[in-house]
XYZ file of C-alpha atoms in Angstrom:
698
model
C 61.568 19.683 -26.587
C 60.520 23.105 -27.891
C 62.863 25.256 -30.151
C 64.522 28.648 -29.771
C 64.270 29.291 -33.510
C 61.663 28.112 -36.241
C 62.375 28.741 -39.963
C 59.480 27.848 -42.285
C 60.593 27.256 -46.052
C 58.385 27.506 -49.016
C 60.241 25.509 -51.785
C 60.037 25.593 -55.506
C 60.744 23.369 -58.223
C 61.135 26.043 -61.026
C 63.992 27.998 -62.666
C 65.749 31.323 -61.346
C 62.826 33.643 -60.533
C 64.716 36.981 -60.982
C 65.931 39.750 -58.554
C 62.236 40.944 -57.764
C 60.340 39.014 -55.237
C 57.767 37.025 -56.956
C 54.849 34.201 -56.046
C 55.639 30.617 -56.832
C 59.333 30.945 -55.582
C 61.296 30.382 -52.487
C 60.370 32.103 -49.390
C 61.958 31.929 -45.976
C 60.882 33.194 -42.551
C 62.297 32.930 -39.167
C 60.334 33.377 -35.772
C 61.135 33.141 -32.172
C 58.639 33.065 -29.184
C 56.029 34.037 -31.600
C 57.287 37.037 -33.256
C 58.461 36.644 -36.939
C 60.817 38.748 -38.901
C 60.378 39.837 -42.398
C 60.041 37.146 -44.781
C 63.091 36.764 -47.254
C 62.895 36.129 -51.195
C 65.319 33.637 -52.660
C 65.604 33.968 -56.343
C 66.726 30.169 -57.021
C 67.672 26.923 -55.014
C 71.049 27.488 -55.030
C 70.716 30.874 -53.270
C 68.211 29.370 -50.722
C 70.673 26.500 -49.762
C 73.552 28.677 -49.252
C 71.245 30.717 -46.879
C 69.960 27.942 -45.044
C 73.299 26.427 -44.388
C 74.713 29.794 -43.295
C 71.834 30.494 -41.165
C 71.849 27.138 -39.376
C 75.381 27.460 -38.559
C 74.824 30.717 -37.159
C 71.859 29.304 -34.943
C 74.127 26.298 -33.892
C 77.154 28.772 -32.938
C 74.470 30.740 -31.148
C 73.413 27.535 -29.178
C 69.777 28.063 -30.333
C 67.823 24.812 -30.841
C 66.306 25.100 -34.504
C 63.419 23.600 -36.352
C 63.486 24.150 -40.148
C 59.921 23.120 -41.832
C 59.902 22.635 -45.499
C 56.449 22.360 -47.571
C 57.586 19.639 -49.556
C 57.150 15.850 -48.946
C 59.851 14.257 -47.006
C 59.067 10.778 -48.418
C 56.962 8.901 -51.280
C 54.026 6.428 -50.882
C 54.834 3.007 -49.462
C 57.012 0.570 -52.161
C 58.720 3.534 -53.822
C 61.887 3.854 -52.154
C 62.438 0.210 -51.909
C 62.069 -0.190 -55.357
C 64.977 2.468 -56.044
C 67.176 1.761 -53.260
C 66.519 -1.397 -51.927
C 65.285 -0.413 -48.857
C 62.364 1.366 -47.241
C 64.625 3.838 -45.752
C 63.439 7.391 -46.890
C 66.947 9.034 -45.988
C 68.515 6.541 -48.251
C 66.227 7.805 -51.017
C 67.232 11.487 -50.283
C 70.669 10.298 -51.109
C 69.656 8.466 -54.296
C 67.924 11.542 -55.581
C 71.308 13.927 -54.567
C 73.244 11.526 -56.811
C 70.991 11.891 -59.881
C 69.593 15.414 -59.704
C 71.230 18.007 -62.129
C 70.267 21.376 -61.162
C 71.349 24.903 -61.993
C 69.657 28.311 -61.904
C 68.437 27.969 -65.758
C 67.824 24.449 -66.079
C 67.608 21.009 -64.483
C 66.434 17.437 -65.216
C 63.353 16.421 -63.236
C 61.224 15.631 -65.875
C 63.864 13.417 -67.470
C 64.762 11.787 -64.372
C 61.016 11.185 -63.503
C 60.469 9.257 -66.966
C 63.844 7.070 -66.041
C 62.176 6.339 -62.671
C 59.051 5.659 -64.293
C 60.904 3.114 -66.606
C 61.700 1.021 -63.332
C 58.173 0.252 -62.620
C 55.681 -1.721 -64.342
C 52.986 -0.495 -66.428
C 53.180 3.559 -66.748
C 53.812 5.875 -64.210
C 53.774 6.545 -61.322
C 55.028 10.270 -62.212
C 53.015 12.463 -64.536
C 52.931 15.888 -66.233
C 55.339 17.661 -68.448
C 55.416 21.396 -68.293
C 57.242 21.889 -71.411
C 54.947 22.351 -74.487
C 56.012 20.277 -77.428
C 58.688 18.159 -75.642
C 57.762 14.938 -74.774
C 59.763 12.553 -72.166
C 60.124 9.002 -72.610
C 58.097 6.998 -70.058
C 56.402 10.312 -68.699
C 52.761 10.585 -69.575
C 51.438 14.130 -69.639
C 48.155 13.452 -68.209
C 47.441 11.241 -64.833
C 44.656 9.371 -66.413
C 47.292 7.824 -68.836
C 48.931 5.910 -65.969
C 48.313 2.268 -65.257
C 49.644 -0.633 -63.624
C 52.658 0.645 -61.970
C 51.538 -0.519 -58.545
C 51.940 2.373 -56.020
C 49.372 4.214 -54.069
C 48.363 7.838 -55.281
C 48.829 9.417 -51.837
C 50.793 8.732 -48.459
C 48.606 8.153 -45.142
C 49.561 11.660 -44.110
C 48.294 13.125 -47.419
C 45.060 11.547 -46.890
C 44.691 12.873 -43.494
C 45.499 16.343 -44.735
C 42.368 17.839 -46.703
C 43.445 19.004 -50.155
C 46.908 17.546 -50.377
C 48.131 16.796 -53.789
C 49.776 13.769 -55.005
C 53.777 13.663 -55.136
C 53.435 12.018 -58.564
C 52.291 15.391 -60.234
C 54.903 17.180 -61.923
C 53.108 19.887 -63.627
C 49.724 21.952 -63.714
C 47.562 23.201 -60.826
C 48.721 21.847 -57.694
C 51.807 20.039 -58.705
C 54.112 19.305 -56.008
C 56.141 16.436 -57.521
C 58.658 18.877 -58.828
C 59.432 20.507 -55.775
C 59.949 17.203 -54.000
C 62.635 15.906 -56.668
C 64.164 19.230 -56.539
C 64.043 19.368 -52.732
C 65.206 16.299 -51.486
C 68.872 16.644 -52.851
C 69.169 20.048 -50.790
C 67.691 18.136 -47.650
C 70.285 15.503 -48.262
C 73.179 17.807 -48.424
C 72.082 19.979 -45.438
C 71.835 16.669 -43.385
C 75.272 15.440 -44.484
C 76.736 18.878 -43.683
C 75.535 19.076 -40.035
C 75.887 15.425 -39.315
C 75.158 14.474 -35.765
C 73.736 18.131 -35.043
C 70.974 17.340 -37.467
C 67.909 14.949 -37.366
C 64.939 14.458 -39.434
C 61.294 14.193 -37.864
C 59.442 11.920 -37.650
C 62.161 9.417 -38.793
C 64.635 10.045 -36.058
C 64.512 11.409 -32.643
C 64.092 15.202 -32.563
C 66.374 15.706 -29.839
C 69.464 17.247 -31.799
C 70.419 21.292 -32.170
C 68.850 21.021 -35.924
C 65.730 19.230 -36.658
C 64.328 19.056 -40.222
C 60.289 18.368 -40.618
C 57.705 18.339 -43.405
C 54.987 20.971 -43.350
C 51.864 21.959 -45.115
C 50.374 25.348 -45.613
C 46.986 24.421 -45.544
C 46.712 23.605 -41.842
C 45.506 26.952 -40.819
C 42.686 29.103 -42.059
C 43.660 31.516 -44.666
C 41.908 34.561 -42.952
C 45.110 34.381 -40.596
C 47.181 35.352 -43.390
C 48.757 38.876 -43.174
C 48.216 41.364 -45.653
C 51.647 40.898 -47.533
C 50.918 41.251 -51.178
C 52.526 37.834 -52.001
C 50.759 34.790 -50.235
C 53.884 32.584 -50.210
C 55.457 35.310 -48.075
C 52.478 35.726 -45.821
C 52.305 31.835 -45.578
C 55.736 31.288 -44.217
C 55.370 34.210 -41.850
C 51.824 32.892 -40.344
C 53.408 29.257 -40.077
C 56.848 30.390 -38.241
C 54.979 32.627 -35.810
C 52.543 29.655 -35.048
C 55.223 26.917 -34.502
C 57.583 29.114 -32.665
C 54.773 30.279 -30.069
C 54.238 26.689 -29.024
C 55.185 25.733 -25.438
C 57.153 22.892 -24.415
C 54.365 20.573 -23.602
C 52.644 21.618 -26.972
C 55.643 20.696 -28.796
C 55.632 16.941 -27.113
C 51.822 16.767 -28.258
C 52.655 17.956 -31.860
C 55.909 15.738 -32.233
C 54.386 12.567 -30.850
C 54.142 10.599 -33.904
C 54.846 6.995 -34.743
C 57.638 7.065 -37.312
C 56.647 5.292 -40.722
C 58.672 5.225 -43.962
C 56.136 7.537 -45.370
C 56.658 10.158 -42.864
C 54.144 12.933 -41.494
C 52.996 16.428 -41.707
C 54.127 18.453 -38.869
C 51.030 19.779 -36.699
C 48.555 17.845 -38.831
C 45.646 16.927 -36.405
C 46.796 19.964 -34.300
C 44.978 22.822 -36.209
C 43.126 24.111 -33.277
C 46.511 24.451 -31.127
C 48.428 26.204 -33.918
C 45.561 28.322 -34.451
C 45.535 29.510 -30.980
C 49.297 29.734 -30.976
C 49.242 31.926 -34.306
C 46.215 34.144 -33.070
C 45.820 34.027 -29.403
C 42.719 35.776 -27.788
C 43.906 39.122 -26.570
C 42.351 41.235 -23.759
C 43.276 44.974 -24.572
C 44.852 46.875 -21.528
C 42.202 48.885 -19.597
C 41.581 52.342 -20.391
C 43.875 54.997 -18.929
C 42.431 56.893 -15.662
C 42.653 60.052 -17.545
C 40.980 59.060 -20.669
C 38.069 61.449 -20.326
C 40.114 64.226 -18.910
C 39.830 67.128 -21.187
C 41.586 70.502 -20.902
C 38.620 72.720 -20.802
C 40.106 76.206 -21.719
C 36.720 77.631 -21.665
C 33.441 77.129 -19.681
C 31.468 75.217 -22.256
C 33.082 72.537 -24.692
C 32.231 72.553 -28.178
C 30.607 69.280 -29.475
C 33.217 68.623 -32.007
C 35.974 69.207 -29.580
C 34.340 66.682 -27.278
C 33.774 64.171 -29.923
C 37.477 64.327 -31.026
C 38.703 64.039 -27.501
C 36.608 60.801 -27.150
C 37.917 59.406 -30.644
C 41.557 59.991 -29.750
C 41.311 58.670 -26.124
C 39.306 55.442 -26.460
C 40.079 52.223 -27.599
C 38.544 48.422 -27.724
C 38.171 47.102 -24.384
C 36.918 43.584 -25.744
C 38.847 40.476 -26.405
C 38.436 38.123 -29.485
C 36.947 34.798 -30.626
C 37.162 32.767 -33.706
C 33.518 31.926 -34.920
C 31.750 30.290 -37.879
C 31.071 32.678 -40.792
C 27.262 31.704 -40.659
C 27.026 33.101 -37.088
C 29.062 36.385 -37.720
C 26.341 38.948 -38.873
C 26.900 42.116 -36.975
C 29.949 41.213 -35.356
C 33.218 43.300 -35.756
C 36.491 42.060 -37.357
C 39.455 41.866 -35.228
C 41.550 40.628 -37.882
C 41.562 41.496 -41.448
C 40.455 38.633 -43.723
C 41.903 37.750 -47.167
C 40.450 35.504 -50.042
C 41.156 32.023 -49.265
C 40.841 31.481 -53.096
C 39.938 33.593 -56.159
C 36.358 34.159 -57.053
C 35.606 32.953 -59.592
C 38.298 30.202 -59.039
C 38.344 29.577 -62.742
C 37.362 31.316 -65.748
C 33.427 30.598 -66.543
C 30.587 31.295 -69.092
C 28.419 34.165 -68.319
C 25.684 32.649 -70.366
C 24.563 29.510 -71.840
C 25.799 29.092 -75.463
C 29.167 27.458 -77.096
C 32.560 28.008 -75.966
C 35.375 28.544 -78.637
C 39.089 29.947 -79.229
C 38.006 34.035 -80.157
C 37.699 36.408 -81.592
C 35.800 35.733 -84.729
C 36.118 38.628 -87.484
C 32.766 40.066 -89.163
C 30.473 37.708 -91.096
C 28.896 34.196 -90.950
C 30.869 31.453 -89.499
C 30.486 27.632 -89.179
C 32.421 25.568 -86.320
C 32.203 21.973 -85.703
C 31.226 20.900 -82.329
C 33.126 18.779 -80.347
C 31.619 15.780 -78.390
C 31.052 16.857 -74.687
C 29.510 19.689 -72.683
C 30.548 21.810 -69.732
C 28.125 22.591 -66.857
C 28.473 24.157 -63.765
C 29.887 21.925 -61.196
C 30.665 19.480 -63.943
C 33.699 20.834 -66.076
C 34.789 19.646 -69.260
C 38.045 17.307 -68.544
C 39.560 17.402 -72.211
C 40.880 20.122 -74.815
C 38.806 21.602 -77.379
C 40.673 21.408 -80.703
C 41.356 24.647 -82.625
C 38.484 25.966 -84.872
C 35.852 23.878 -82.713
C 33.362 24.835 -80.471
C 31.599 22.853 -77.292
C 28.401 23.256 -75.772
C 28.746 25.189 -72.375
C 26.245 26.358 -69.572
C 26.198 29.637 -67.464
C 28.686 29.040 -64.903
C 30.785 26.187 -66.078
C 34.372 26.348 -66.077
C 35.652 27.551 -69.638
C 37.170 24.522 -71.128
C 40.800 24.112 -72.230
C 41.683 25.401 -75.684
C 38.743 27.786 -75.494
C 38.324 31.531 -74.327
C 34.988 32.990 -75.724
C 31.349 32.163 -75.232
C 28.471 32.810 -78.017
C 24.946 33.218 -76.773
C 22.936 30.168 -77.667
C 20.215 32.688 -79.058
C 22.928 34.027 -81.434
C 23.510 30.463 -82.866
C 21.741 28.022 -85.214
C 22.830 24.575 -83.784
C 22.843 21.230 -85.719
C 24.019 17.787 -84.610
C 27.587 18.320 -85.453
C 27.968 22.072 -86.251
C 26.828 25.657 -85.129
C 26.467 28.642 -87.585
C 26.827 32.189 -86.018
C 27.371 35.722 -87.053
C 30.555 37.665 -86.145
C 32.391 40.147 -84.982
C 32.492 38.600 -81.613
C 35.475 39.731 -79.303
C 37.981 37.388 -77.535
C 36.493 36.500 -74.084
C 33.330 37.414 -74.938
C 30.748 36.314 -72.514
C 33.421 34.893 -70.457
C 34.297 35.925 -66.613
C 37.844 35.995 -65.930
C 39.258 33.736 -63.127
C 39.576 36.178 -59.822
C 37.749 38.806 -61.621
C 35.833 39.699 -58.599
C 38.524 38.349 -55.614
C 41.792 37.165 -56.128
C 43.398 34.259 -53.605
C 45.318 36.317 -50.880
C 43.844 39.547 -51.682
C 42.697 41.914 -48.792
C 38.853 41.523 -48.709
C 37.524 43.211 -45.581
C 39.877 45.133 -43.267
C 39.632 45.025 -39.018
C 37.311 47.054 -37.294
C 34.777 46.391 -40.078
C 31.140 45.338 -38.724
C 30.031 42.522 -41.018
C 26.509 42.679 -42.984
C 24.848 39.935 -44.601
C 26.434 41.045 -47.663
C 29.856 40.704 -46.267
C 28.959 37.220 -45.455
C 28.206 36.340 -49.060
C 31.356 38.051 -50.110
C 33.319 36.043 -47.445
C 31.546 32.859 -48.200
C 32.343 33.035 -51.912
C 36.233 33.456 -51.489
C 36.044 30.255 -49.105
C 36.040 31.897 -45.747
C 34.786 29.789 -43.150
C 35.896 31.390 -39.885
C 36.512 34.930 -38.906
C 38.130 36.543 -35.741
C 35.941 39.031 -34.092
C 35.774 41.087 -31.235
C 33.526 39.748 -28.465
C 30.298 41.861 -28.268
C 30.521 44.555 -26.015
C 28.468 44.287 -22.950
C 26.578 47.463 -21.941
C 24.865 48.055 -18.712
C 22.134 50.730 -18.451
C 21.205 52.061 -15.298
C 18.544 54.788 -14.198
C 19.186 56.844 -11.003
C 16.679 58.535 -9.019
C 14.101 58.203 -5.934
C 11.261 59.828 -8.290
C 11.392 56.676 -10.910
C 9.365 53.441 -11.170
C 9.371 50.931 -13.582
C 6.455 50.972 -16.152
C 3.523 49.073 -14.624
C 4.641 49.522 -11.003
C 2.347 51.896 -8.651
C 3.345 55.359 -9.010
C 2.119 58.543 -7.050
C 1.774 62.059 -8.587
C 5.372 62.648 -7.318
C 6.906 59.627 -9.077
C 7.554 59.230 -12.698
C 7.809 56.203 -15.110
C 11.415 55.369 -16.149
C 11.501 56.010 -19.812
C 15.234 56.121 -20.464
C 16.104 52.567 -19.554
C 13.983 50.967 -22.153
C 15.031 53.545 -24.827
C 18.873 53.187 -24.063
C 18.671 49.233 -23.862
C 17.032 49.180 -27.358
C 19.637 51.729 -28.625
C 22.434 49.245 -27.503
C 20.716 46.300 -29.036
C 20.355 48.005 -32.377
C 24.076 49.152 -32.249
C 25.182 45.473 -32.184
C 26.104 45.593 -28.452
C 25.021 43.275 -25.623
C 22.357 44.962 -23.456
C 22.337 44.746 -19.678
C 19.748 45.825 -17.743
C 21.204 47.312 -14.538
C 17.478 48.540 -13.230
C 16.873 51.606 -11.240
C 19.310 52.865 -8.440
C 17.792 55.122 -5.550
C 19.458 58.282 -4.587
C 21.621 56.479 -2.104
C 25.489 56.563 -2.316
C 26.313 53.414 -0.558
C 23.345 51.294 -2.830
C 24.504 53.154 -5.982
C 28.204 51.858 -5.215
C 27.198 48.578 -4.757
C 25.380 48.509 -8.016
C 28.199 50.040 -9.810
C 30.575 47.445 -8.277
C 28.297 44.361 -9.341
C 27.829 46.107 -12.896
C 31.575 46.686 -13.373
C 32.195 42.847 -13.114
C 29.746 42.036 -15.738
C 29.787 45.063 -18.085
C 32.451 46.592 -20.544
C 30.705 49.818 -20.181
C 27.947 51.872 -18.303
C 25.471 54.326 -19.683
C 23.557 55.848 -16.446
C 20.824 58.594 -16.843
C 20.499 61.119 -14.192
C 22.786 62.436 -11.328
C 25.152 63.544 -14.025
C 25.549 67.035 -12.927
C 27.265 68.941 -9.942
C 24.159 69.445 -7.369
C 23.679 67.642 -3.881
C 21.280 65.044 -5.155
C 23.810 64.131 -8.290
C 25.212 61.081 -6.608
C 26.754 59.565 -9.903
C 28.870 62.469 -10.376
C 29.914 62.441 -6.823
C 30.801 58.755 -6.762
C 32.996 59.343 -9.995
C 34.563 62.007 -8.440
C 35.578 59.778 -5.639
C 37.454 57.525 -8.354
C 39.835 60.330 -9.234
C 38.632 59.840 -12.980
C 35.457 62.130 -13.096
C 35.346 64.501 -16.115
C 32.216 66.663 -15.675
C 31.805 67.927 -19.159
C 29.703 70.867 -19.875
C 28.793 70.554 -23.465
C 27.722 73.893 -25.504
C 24.926 71.833 -26.748
C 21.035 71.609 -26.740
C 19.769 69.488 -25.221
C 22.218 68.050 -23.028
C 24.851 70.123 -21.718
C 26.025 68.011 -18.718
C 27.854 64.565 -18.995
C 29.539 63.040 -16.254
C 32.311 60.620 -17.558
C 34.650 58.303 -15.629
C 35.849 55.005 -14.812
C 34.610 52.618 -12.297
C 36.960 49.507 -11.627
C 38.372 50.418 -15.057
C 35.074 50.272 -16.665
C 33.939 53.361 -18.756
C 30.936 55.059 -17.386
C 28.856 57.602 -19.333
C 26.568 59.589 -17.042
C 23.848 60.946 -19.339
C 21.150 63.683 -18.427
C 18.009 62.589 -16.707
C 15.434 64.038 -19.228
C 14.587 61.672 -22.098
C 15.276 63.821 -24.880
C 18.432 65.013 -23.532
C 19.451 61.504 -22.683
C 18.813 60.067 -26.032
C 20.219 63.074 -28.072
C 23.451 62.709 -26.123
C 23.370 58.859 -26.724
C 23.035 59.299 -30.354
C 25.966 62.116 -30.549
C 28.506 60.625 -27.911
C 27.484 57.239 -26.706
C 27.240 55.720 -30.276
C 30.521 56.509 -31.706
C 32.336 56.034 -28.386
C 30.593 52.444 -27.678
C 31.689 51.524 -31.341
C 35.389 52.300 -30.528
C 35.095 50.374 -27.124
C 33.662 47.390 -29.219
C 36.745 47.388 -31.831
C 34.771 49.143 -34.728
C 35.708 52.163 -36.461
C 34.307 55.550 -35.405
C 31.297 55.972 -36.931
C 30.208 59.442 -38.368
C 26.628 59.989 -39.044
C 25.597 61.126 -42.386
C 23.583 64.194 -42.947
C 21.719 65.879 -45.805
C 21.073 69.527 -46.857
C 17.484 69.936 -47.182
C 15.090 73.024 -46.995
C 13.530 73.895 -43.791
C 9.952 73.992 -43.190
C 10.140 75.852 -39.916
C 11.003 79.508 -38.650
C 13.754 79.597 -35.881
C 16.099 82.343 -34.592
C 19.184 80.851 -33.026
C 21.738 82.569 -30.473
C 25.565 81.722 -31.244
C 27.693 79.744 -28.846
C 26.181 76.167 -28.784
C 25.203 73.290 -31.051
C 21.323 72.641 -31.187
C 19.774 69.350 -32.271
C 16.203 69.470 -33.071
C 13.676 66.819 -33.388
C 12.822 66.777 -36.911
C 11.198 64.688 -40.065
C 10.576 65.170 -43.559
C 7.424 66.236 -45.123
C 6.974 66.886 -48.860
C 10.729 67.133 -49.127
C 11.203 69.708 -46.464
C 12.372 69.487 -42.616
C 10.106 70.399 -40.231
C 10.617 70.507 -36.622
C 8.461 69.315 -33.097
C 6.711 72.034 -31.982
C 8.445 72.070 -28.686
C 12.070 71.898 -27.694
C 11.473 70.733 -24.250
C 13.819 67.909 -23.082
C 10.889 66.119 -21.137
C 8.593 66.079 -24.155
C 9.450 62.486 -24.836
C 6.628 61.991 -27.425
C 8.819 64.112 -29.862
C 11.136 61.298 -30.174
C 8.403 58.852 -31.353
C 7.068 61.833 -33.907
C 10.509 62.517 -35.154
C 12.613 60.432 -37.788
C 15.864 62.269 -37.045
C 17.697 65.343 -35.899
C 18.084 68.969 -37.312
C 21.956 69.719 -36.621
C 22.171 73.605 -36.253
C 26.048 74.759 -35.965
C 27.448 76.694 -33.268
C 26.968 79.990 -35.062
C 24.035 82.465 -34.701
C 21.491 81.530 -37.379
C 18.126 82.968 -38.781
C 16.213 80.170 -40.386
C 12.980 80.706 -42.445
C 11.277 78.115 -44.678
C 13.298 77.259 -47.512
C 16.585 77.798 -45.658
C 19.022 74.917 -46.184
C 19.641 72.848 -42.805
C 21.436 69.738 -42.139
C 18.993 66.755 -41.626
C 20.624 63.495 -39.895
C 18.206 60.678 -39.980
C 18.174 58.165 -37.052
C 19.189 55.640 -39.359
C 22.603 57.469 -39.749
C 23.149 56.903 -35.701
C 22.398 53.032 -36.393
C 18.596 53.292 -35.331
């Protein structure tokens, strides 16, 4: 039942579009097994039909079963075909159109033919819309509201089931699909006759032939899944070709299980979740390489910048993805770029309360007659304002047809039938352009971006309802050492309370990850091994404190050594220096120093950016500021120093003690002073780099 090849076709009812790829033209895309080729542009229907015929012949010769899905209605509402052909058979209607449509690259008779068809029905209609200004067509009304008594439904059952589907009777204007149908059915008829018994049309015929034609609709999947192709039509054929070609045989049986009716059905309608999964499967990244932390030392001490560069180049996301509602996405990391589902604003609208008219106005006084009606936000004016007239308009209302400029109501004198105002007034004054903020199909936010509340507003404004995000990174925190006790537990003079775990768990939560408390591990390797085994099963990364050096009681380093992945980094920095890094059952482990100040500084400098990469985000670089020092210090060369600091009266002061055990200095400080590797002599007024804790996400 499945297909070897899927071809998606975005059809067009217009004239030749020229050699340069454009929107609102004909685009096709071939996909196999969930992988799509580059979308192809076809300048007119004649070129596209030749390509389709040749491509299907090649697929047939290669013994590949092929589905071709077109974004045009394969049938009309009930009663239409019988009036023209004497039969409800939609395929007979295809032949009827093929006999009567005249189509060249530069001209076609779709409007004239629609008028002739209307004449066969009672009343006025069903077709409406004429895209050629000043050229009326007999029996073809320009407005849909001018139709009456033709006796046909506005939509098919499948159109009513597909939110946003347009009527096949509309030939021009926004959302018109009627012209596509009239100009598409003859092509379908010719393909059907050319391939004969090798081709069937779903759902009217059993889809068990080598070639199957079907009707599709490019609003089944959320627009956020579209690629960043500059032309939306090309992105659509690529997305849907990829999605349909990824379906399994069983899934195809489900999708194709539709009872045939003369009105037809949209392929995939009612199976959006299945198609979305096929188009955007949840992917679990491969585990990190065993040597991801291995760094050619070259020297006894590793500079901070070299260590950071190594992490940035060797780590990658370890989390899968999921689709969630936009309202729940704050703080989550995008796993795929988001494009605007529609333009914002979707229509030119008024920036002020006032009166709309066609500008510009020259200098001097002017009086304009008022056109009946009004335009308000959510209540657009349906008609056209005559030249030289004005109409009442309110902030946020769509600019009515026939106008493009708005005058502020305070700048007018209004009567019952006229307004008076002074020029000059520029054309389009006080009017926002459609899409001036965001254009439909435009890239809005990139992958790896962490969503803020402001981002949610931006995405909501352009119609995004769901986003694909990385699953939260689960980070375990484990303290090690026989001397540690949990706060509140009894403790002797030889024991201390565990300060690191509460601090690191809070860090992780503030960084947007999911903290997991792994408790305190004793200095016993079998016990620690069991804790790590359990942690690796429920965590994506593990932070430990203590036991990260190379002594007899540094059990964390010893256990990681046994996995063959230990990298014992001696960082040329103060505080800190020892970092034990490795993998435990493919889970990255960051062994931080045991002293609280050193543990926190190493967490900020190394764990913060590394965990961001593991979570699927971009590498965050903290923002520092050059400010005058309010302290004196003589620094030796050869290592980077980070001092607890805060700003007082525009200058940076540092905590009186540099000891790593003085945890109170972390509460006193609002950031760190970053002193470079070189020697330095600092006196009050010397510029230093101050990095606030907020730059580390705290």
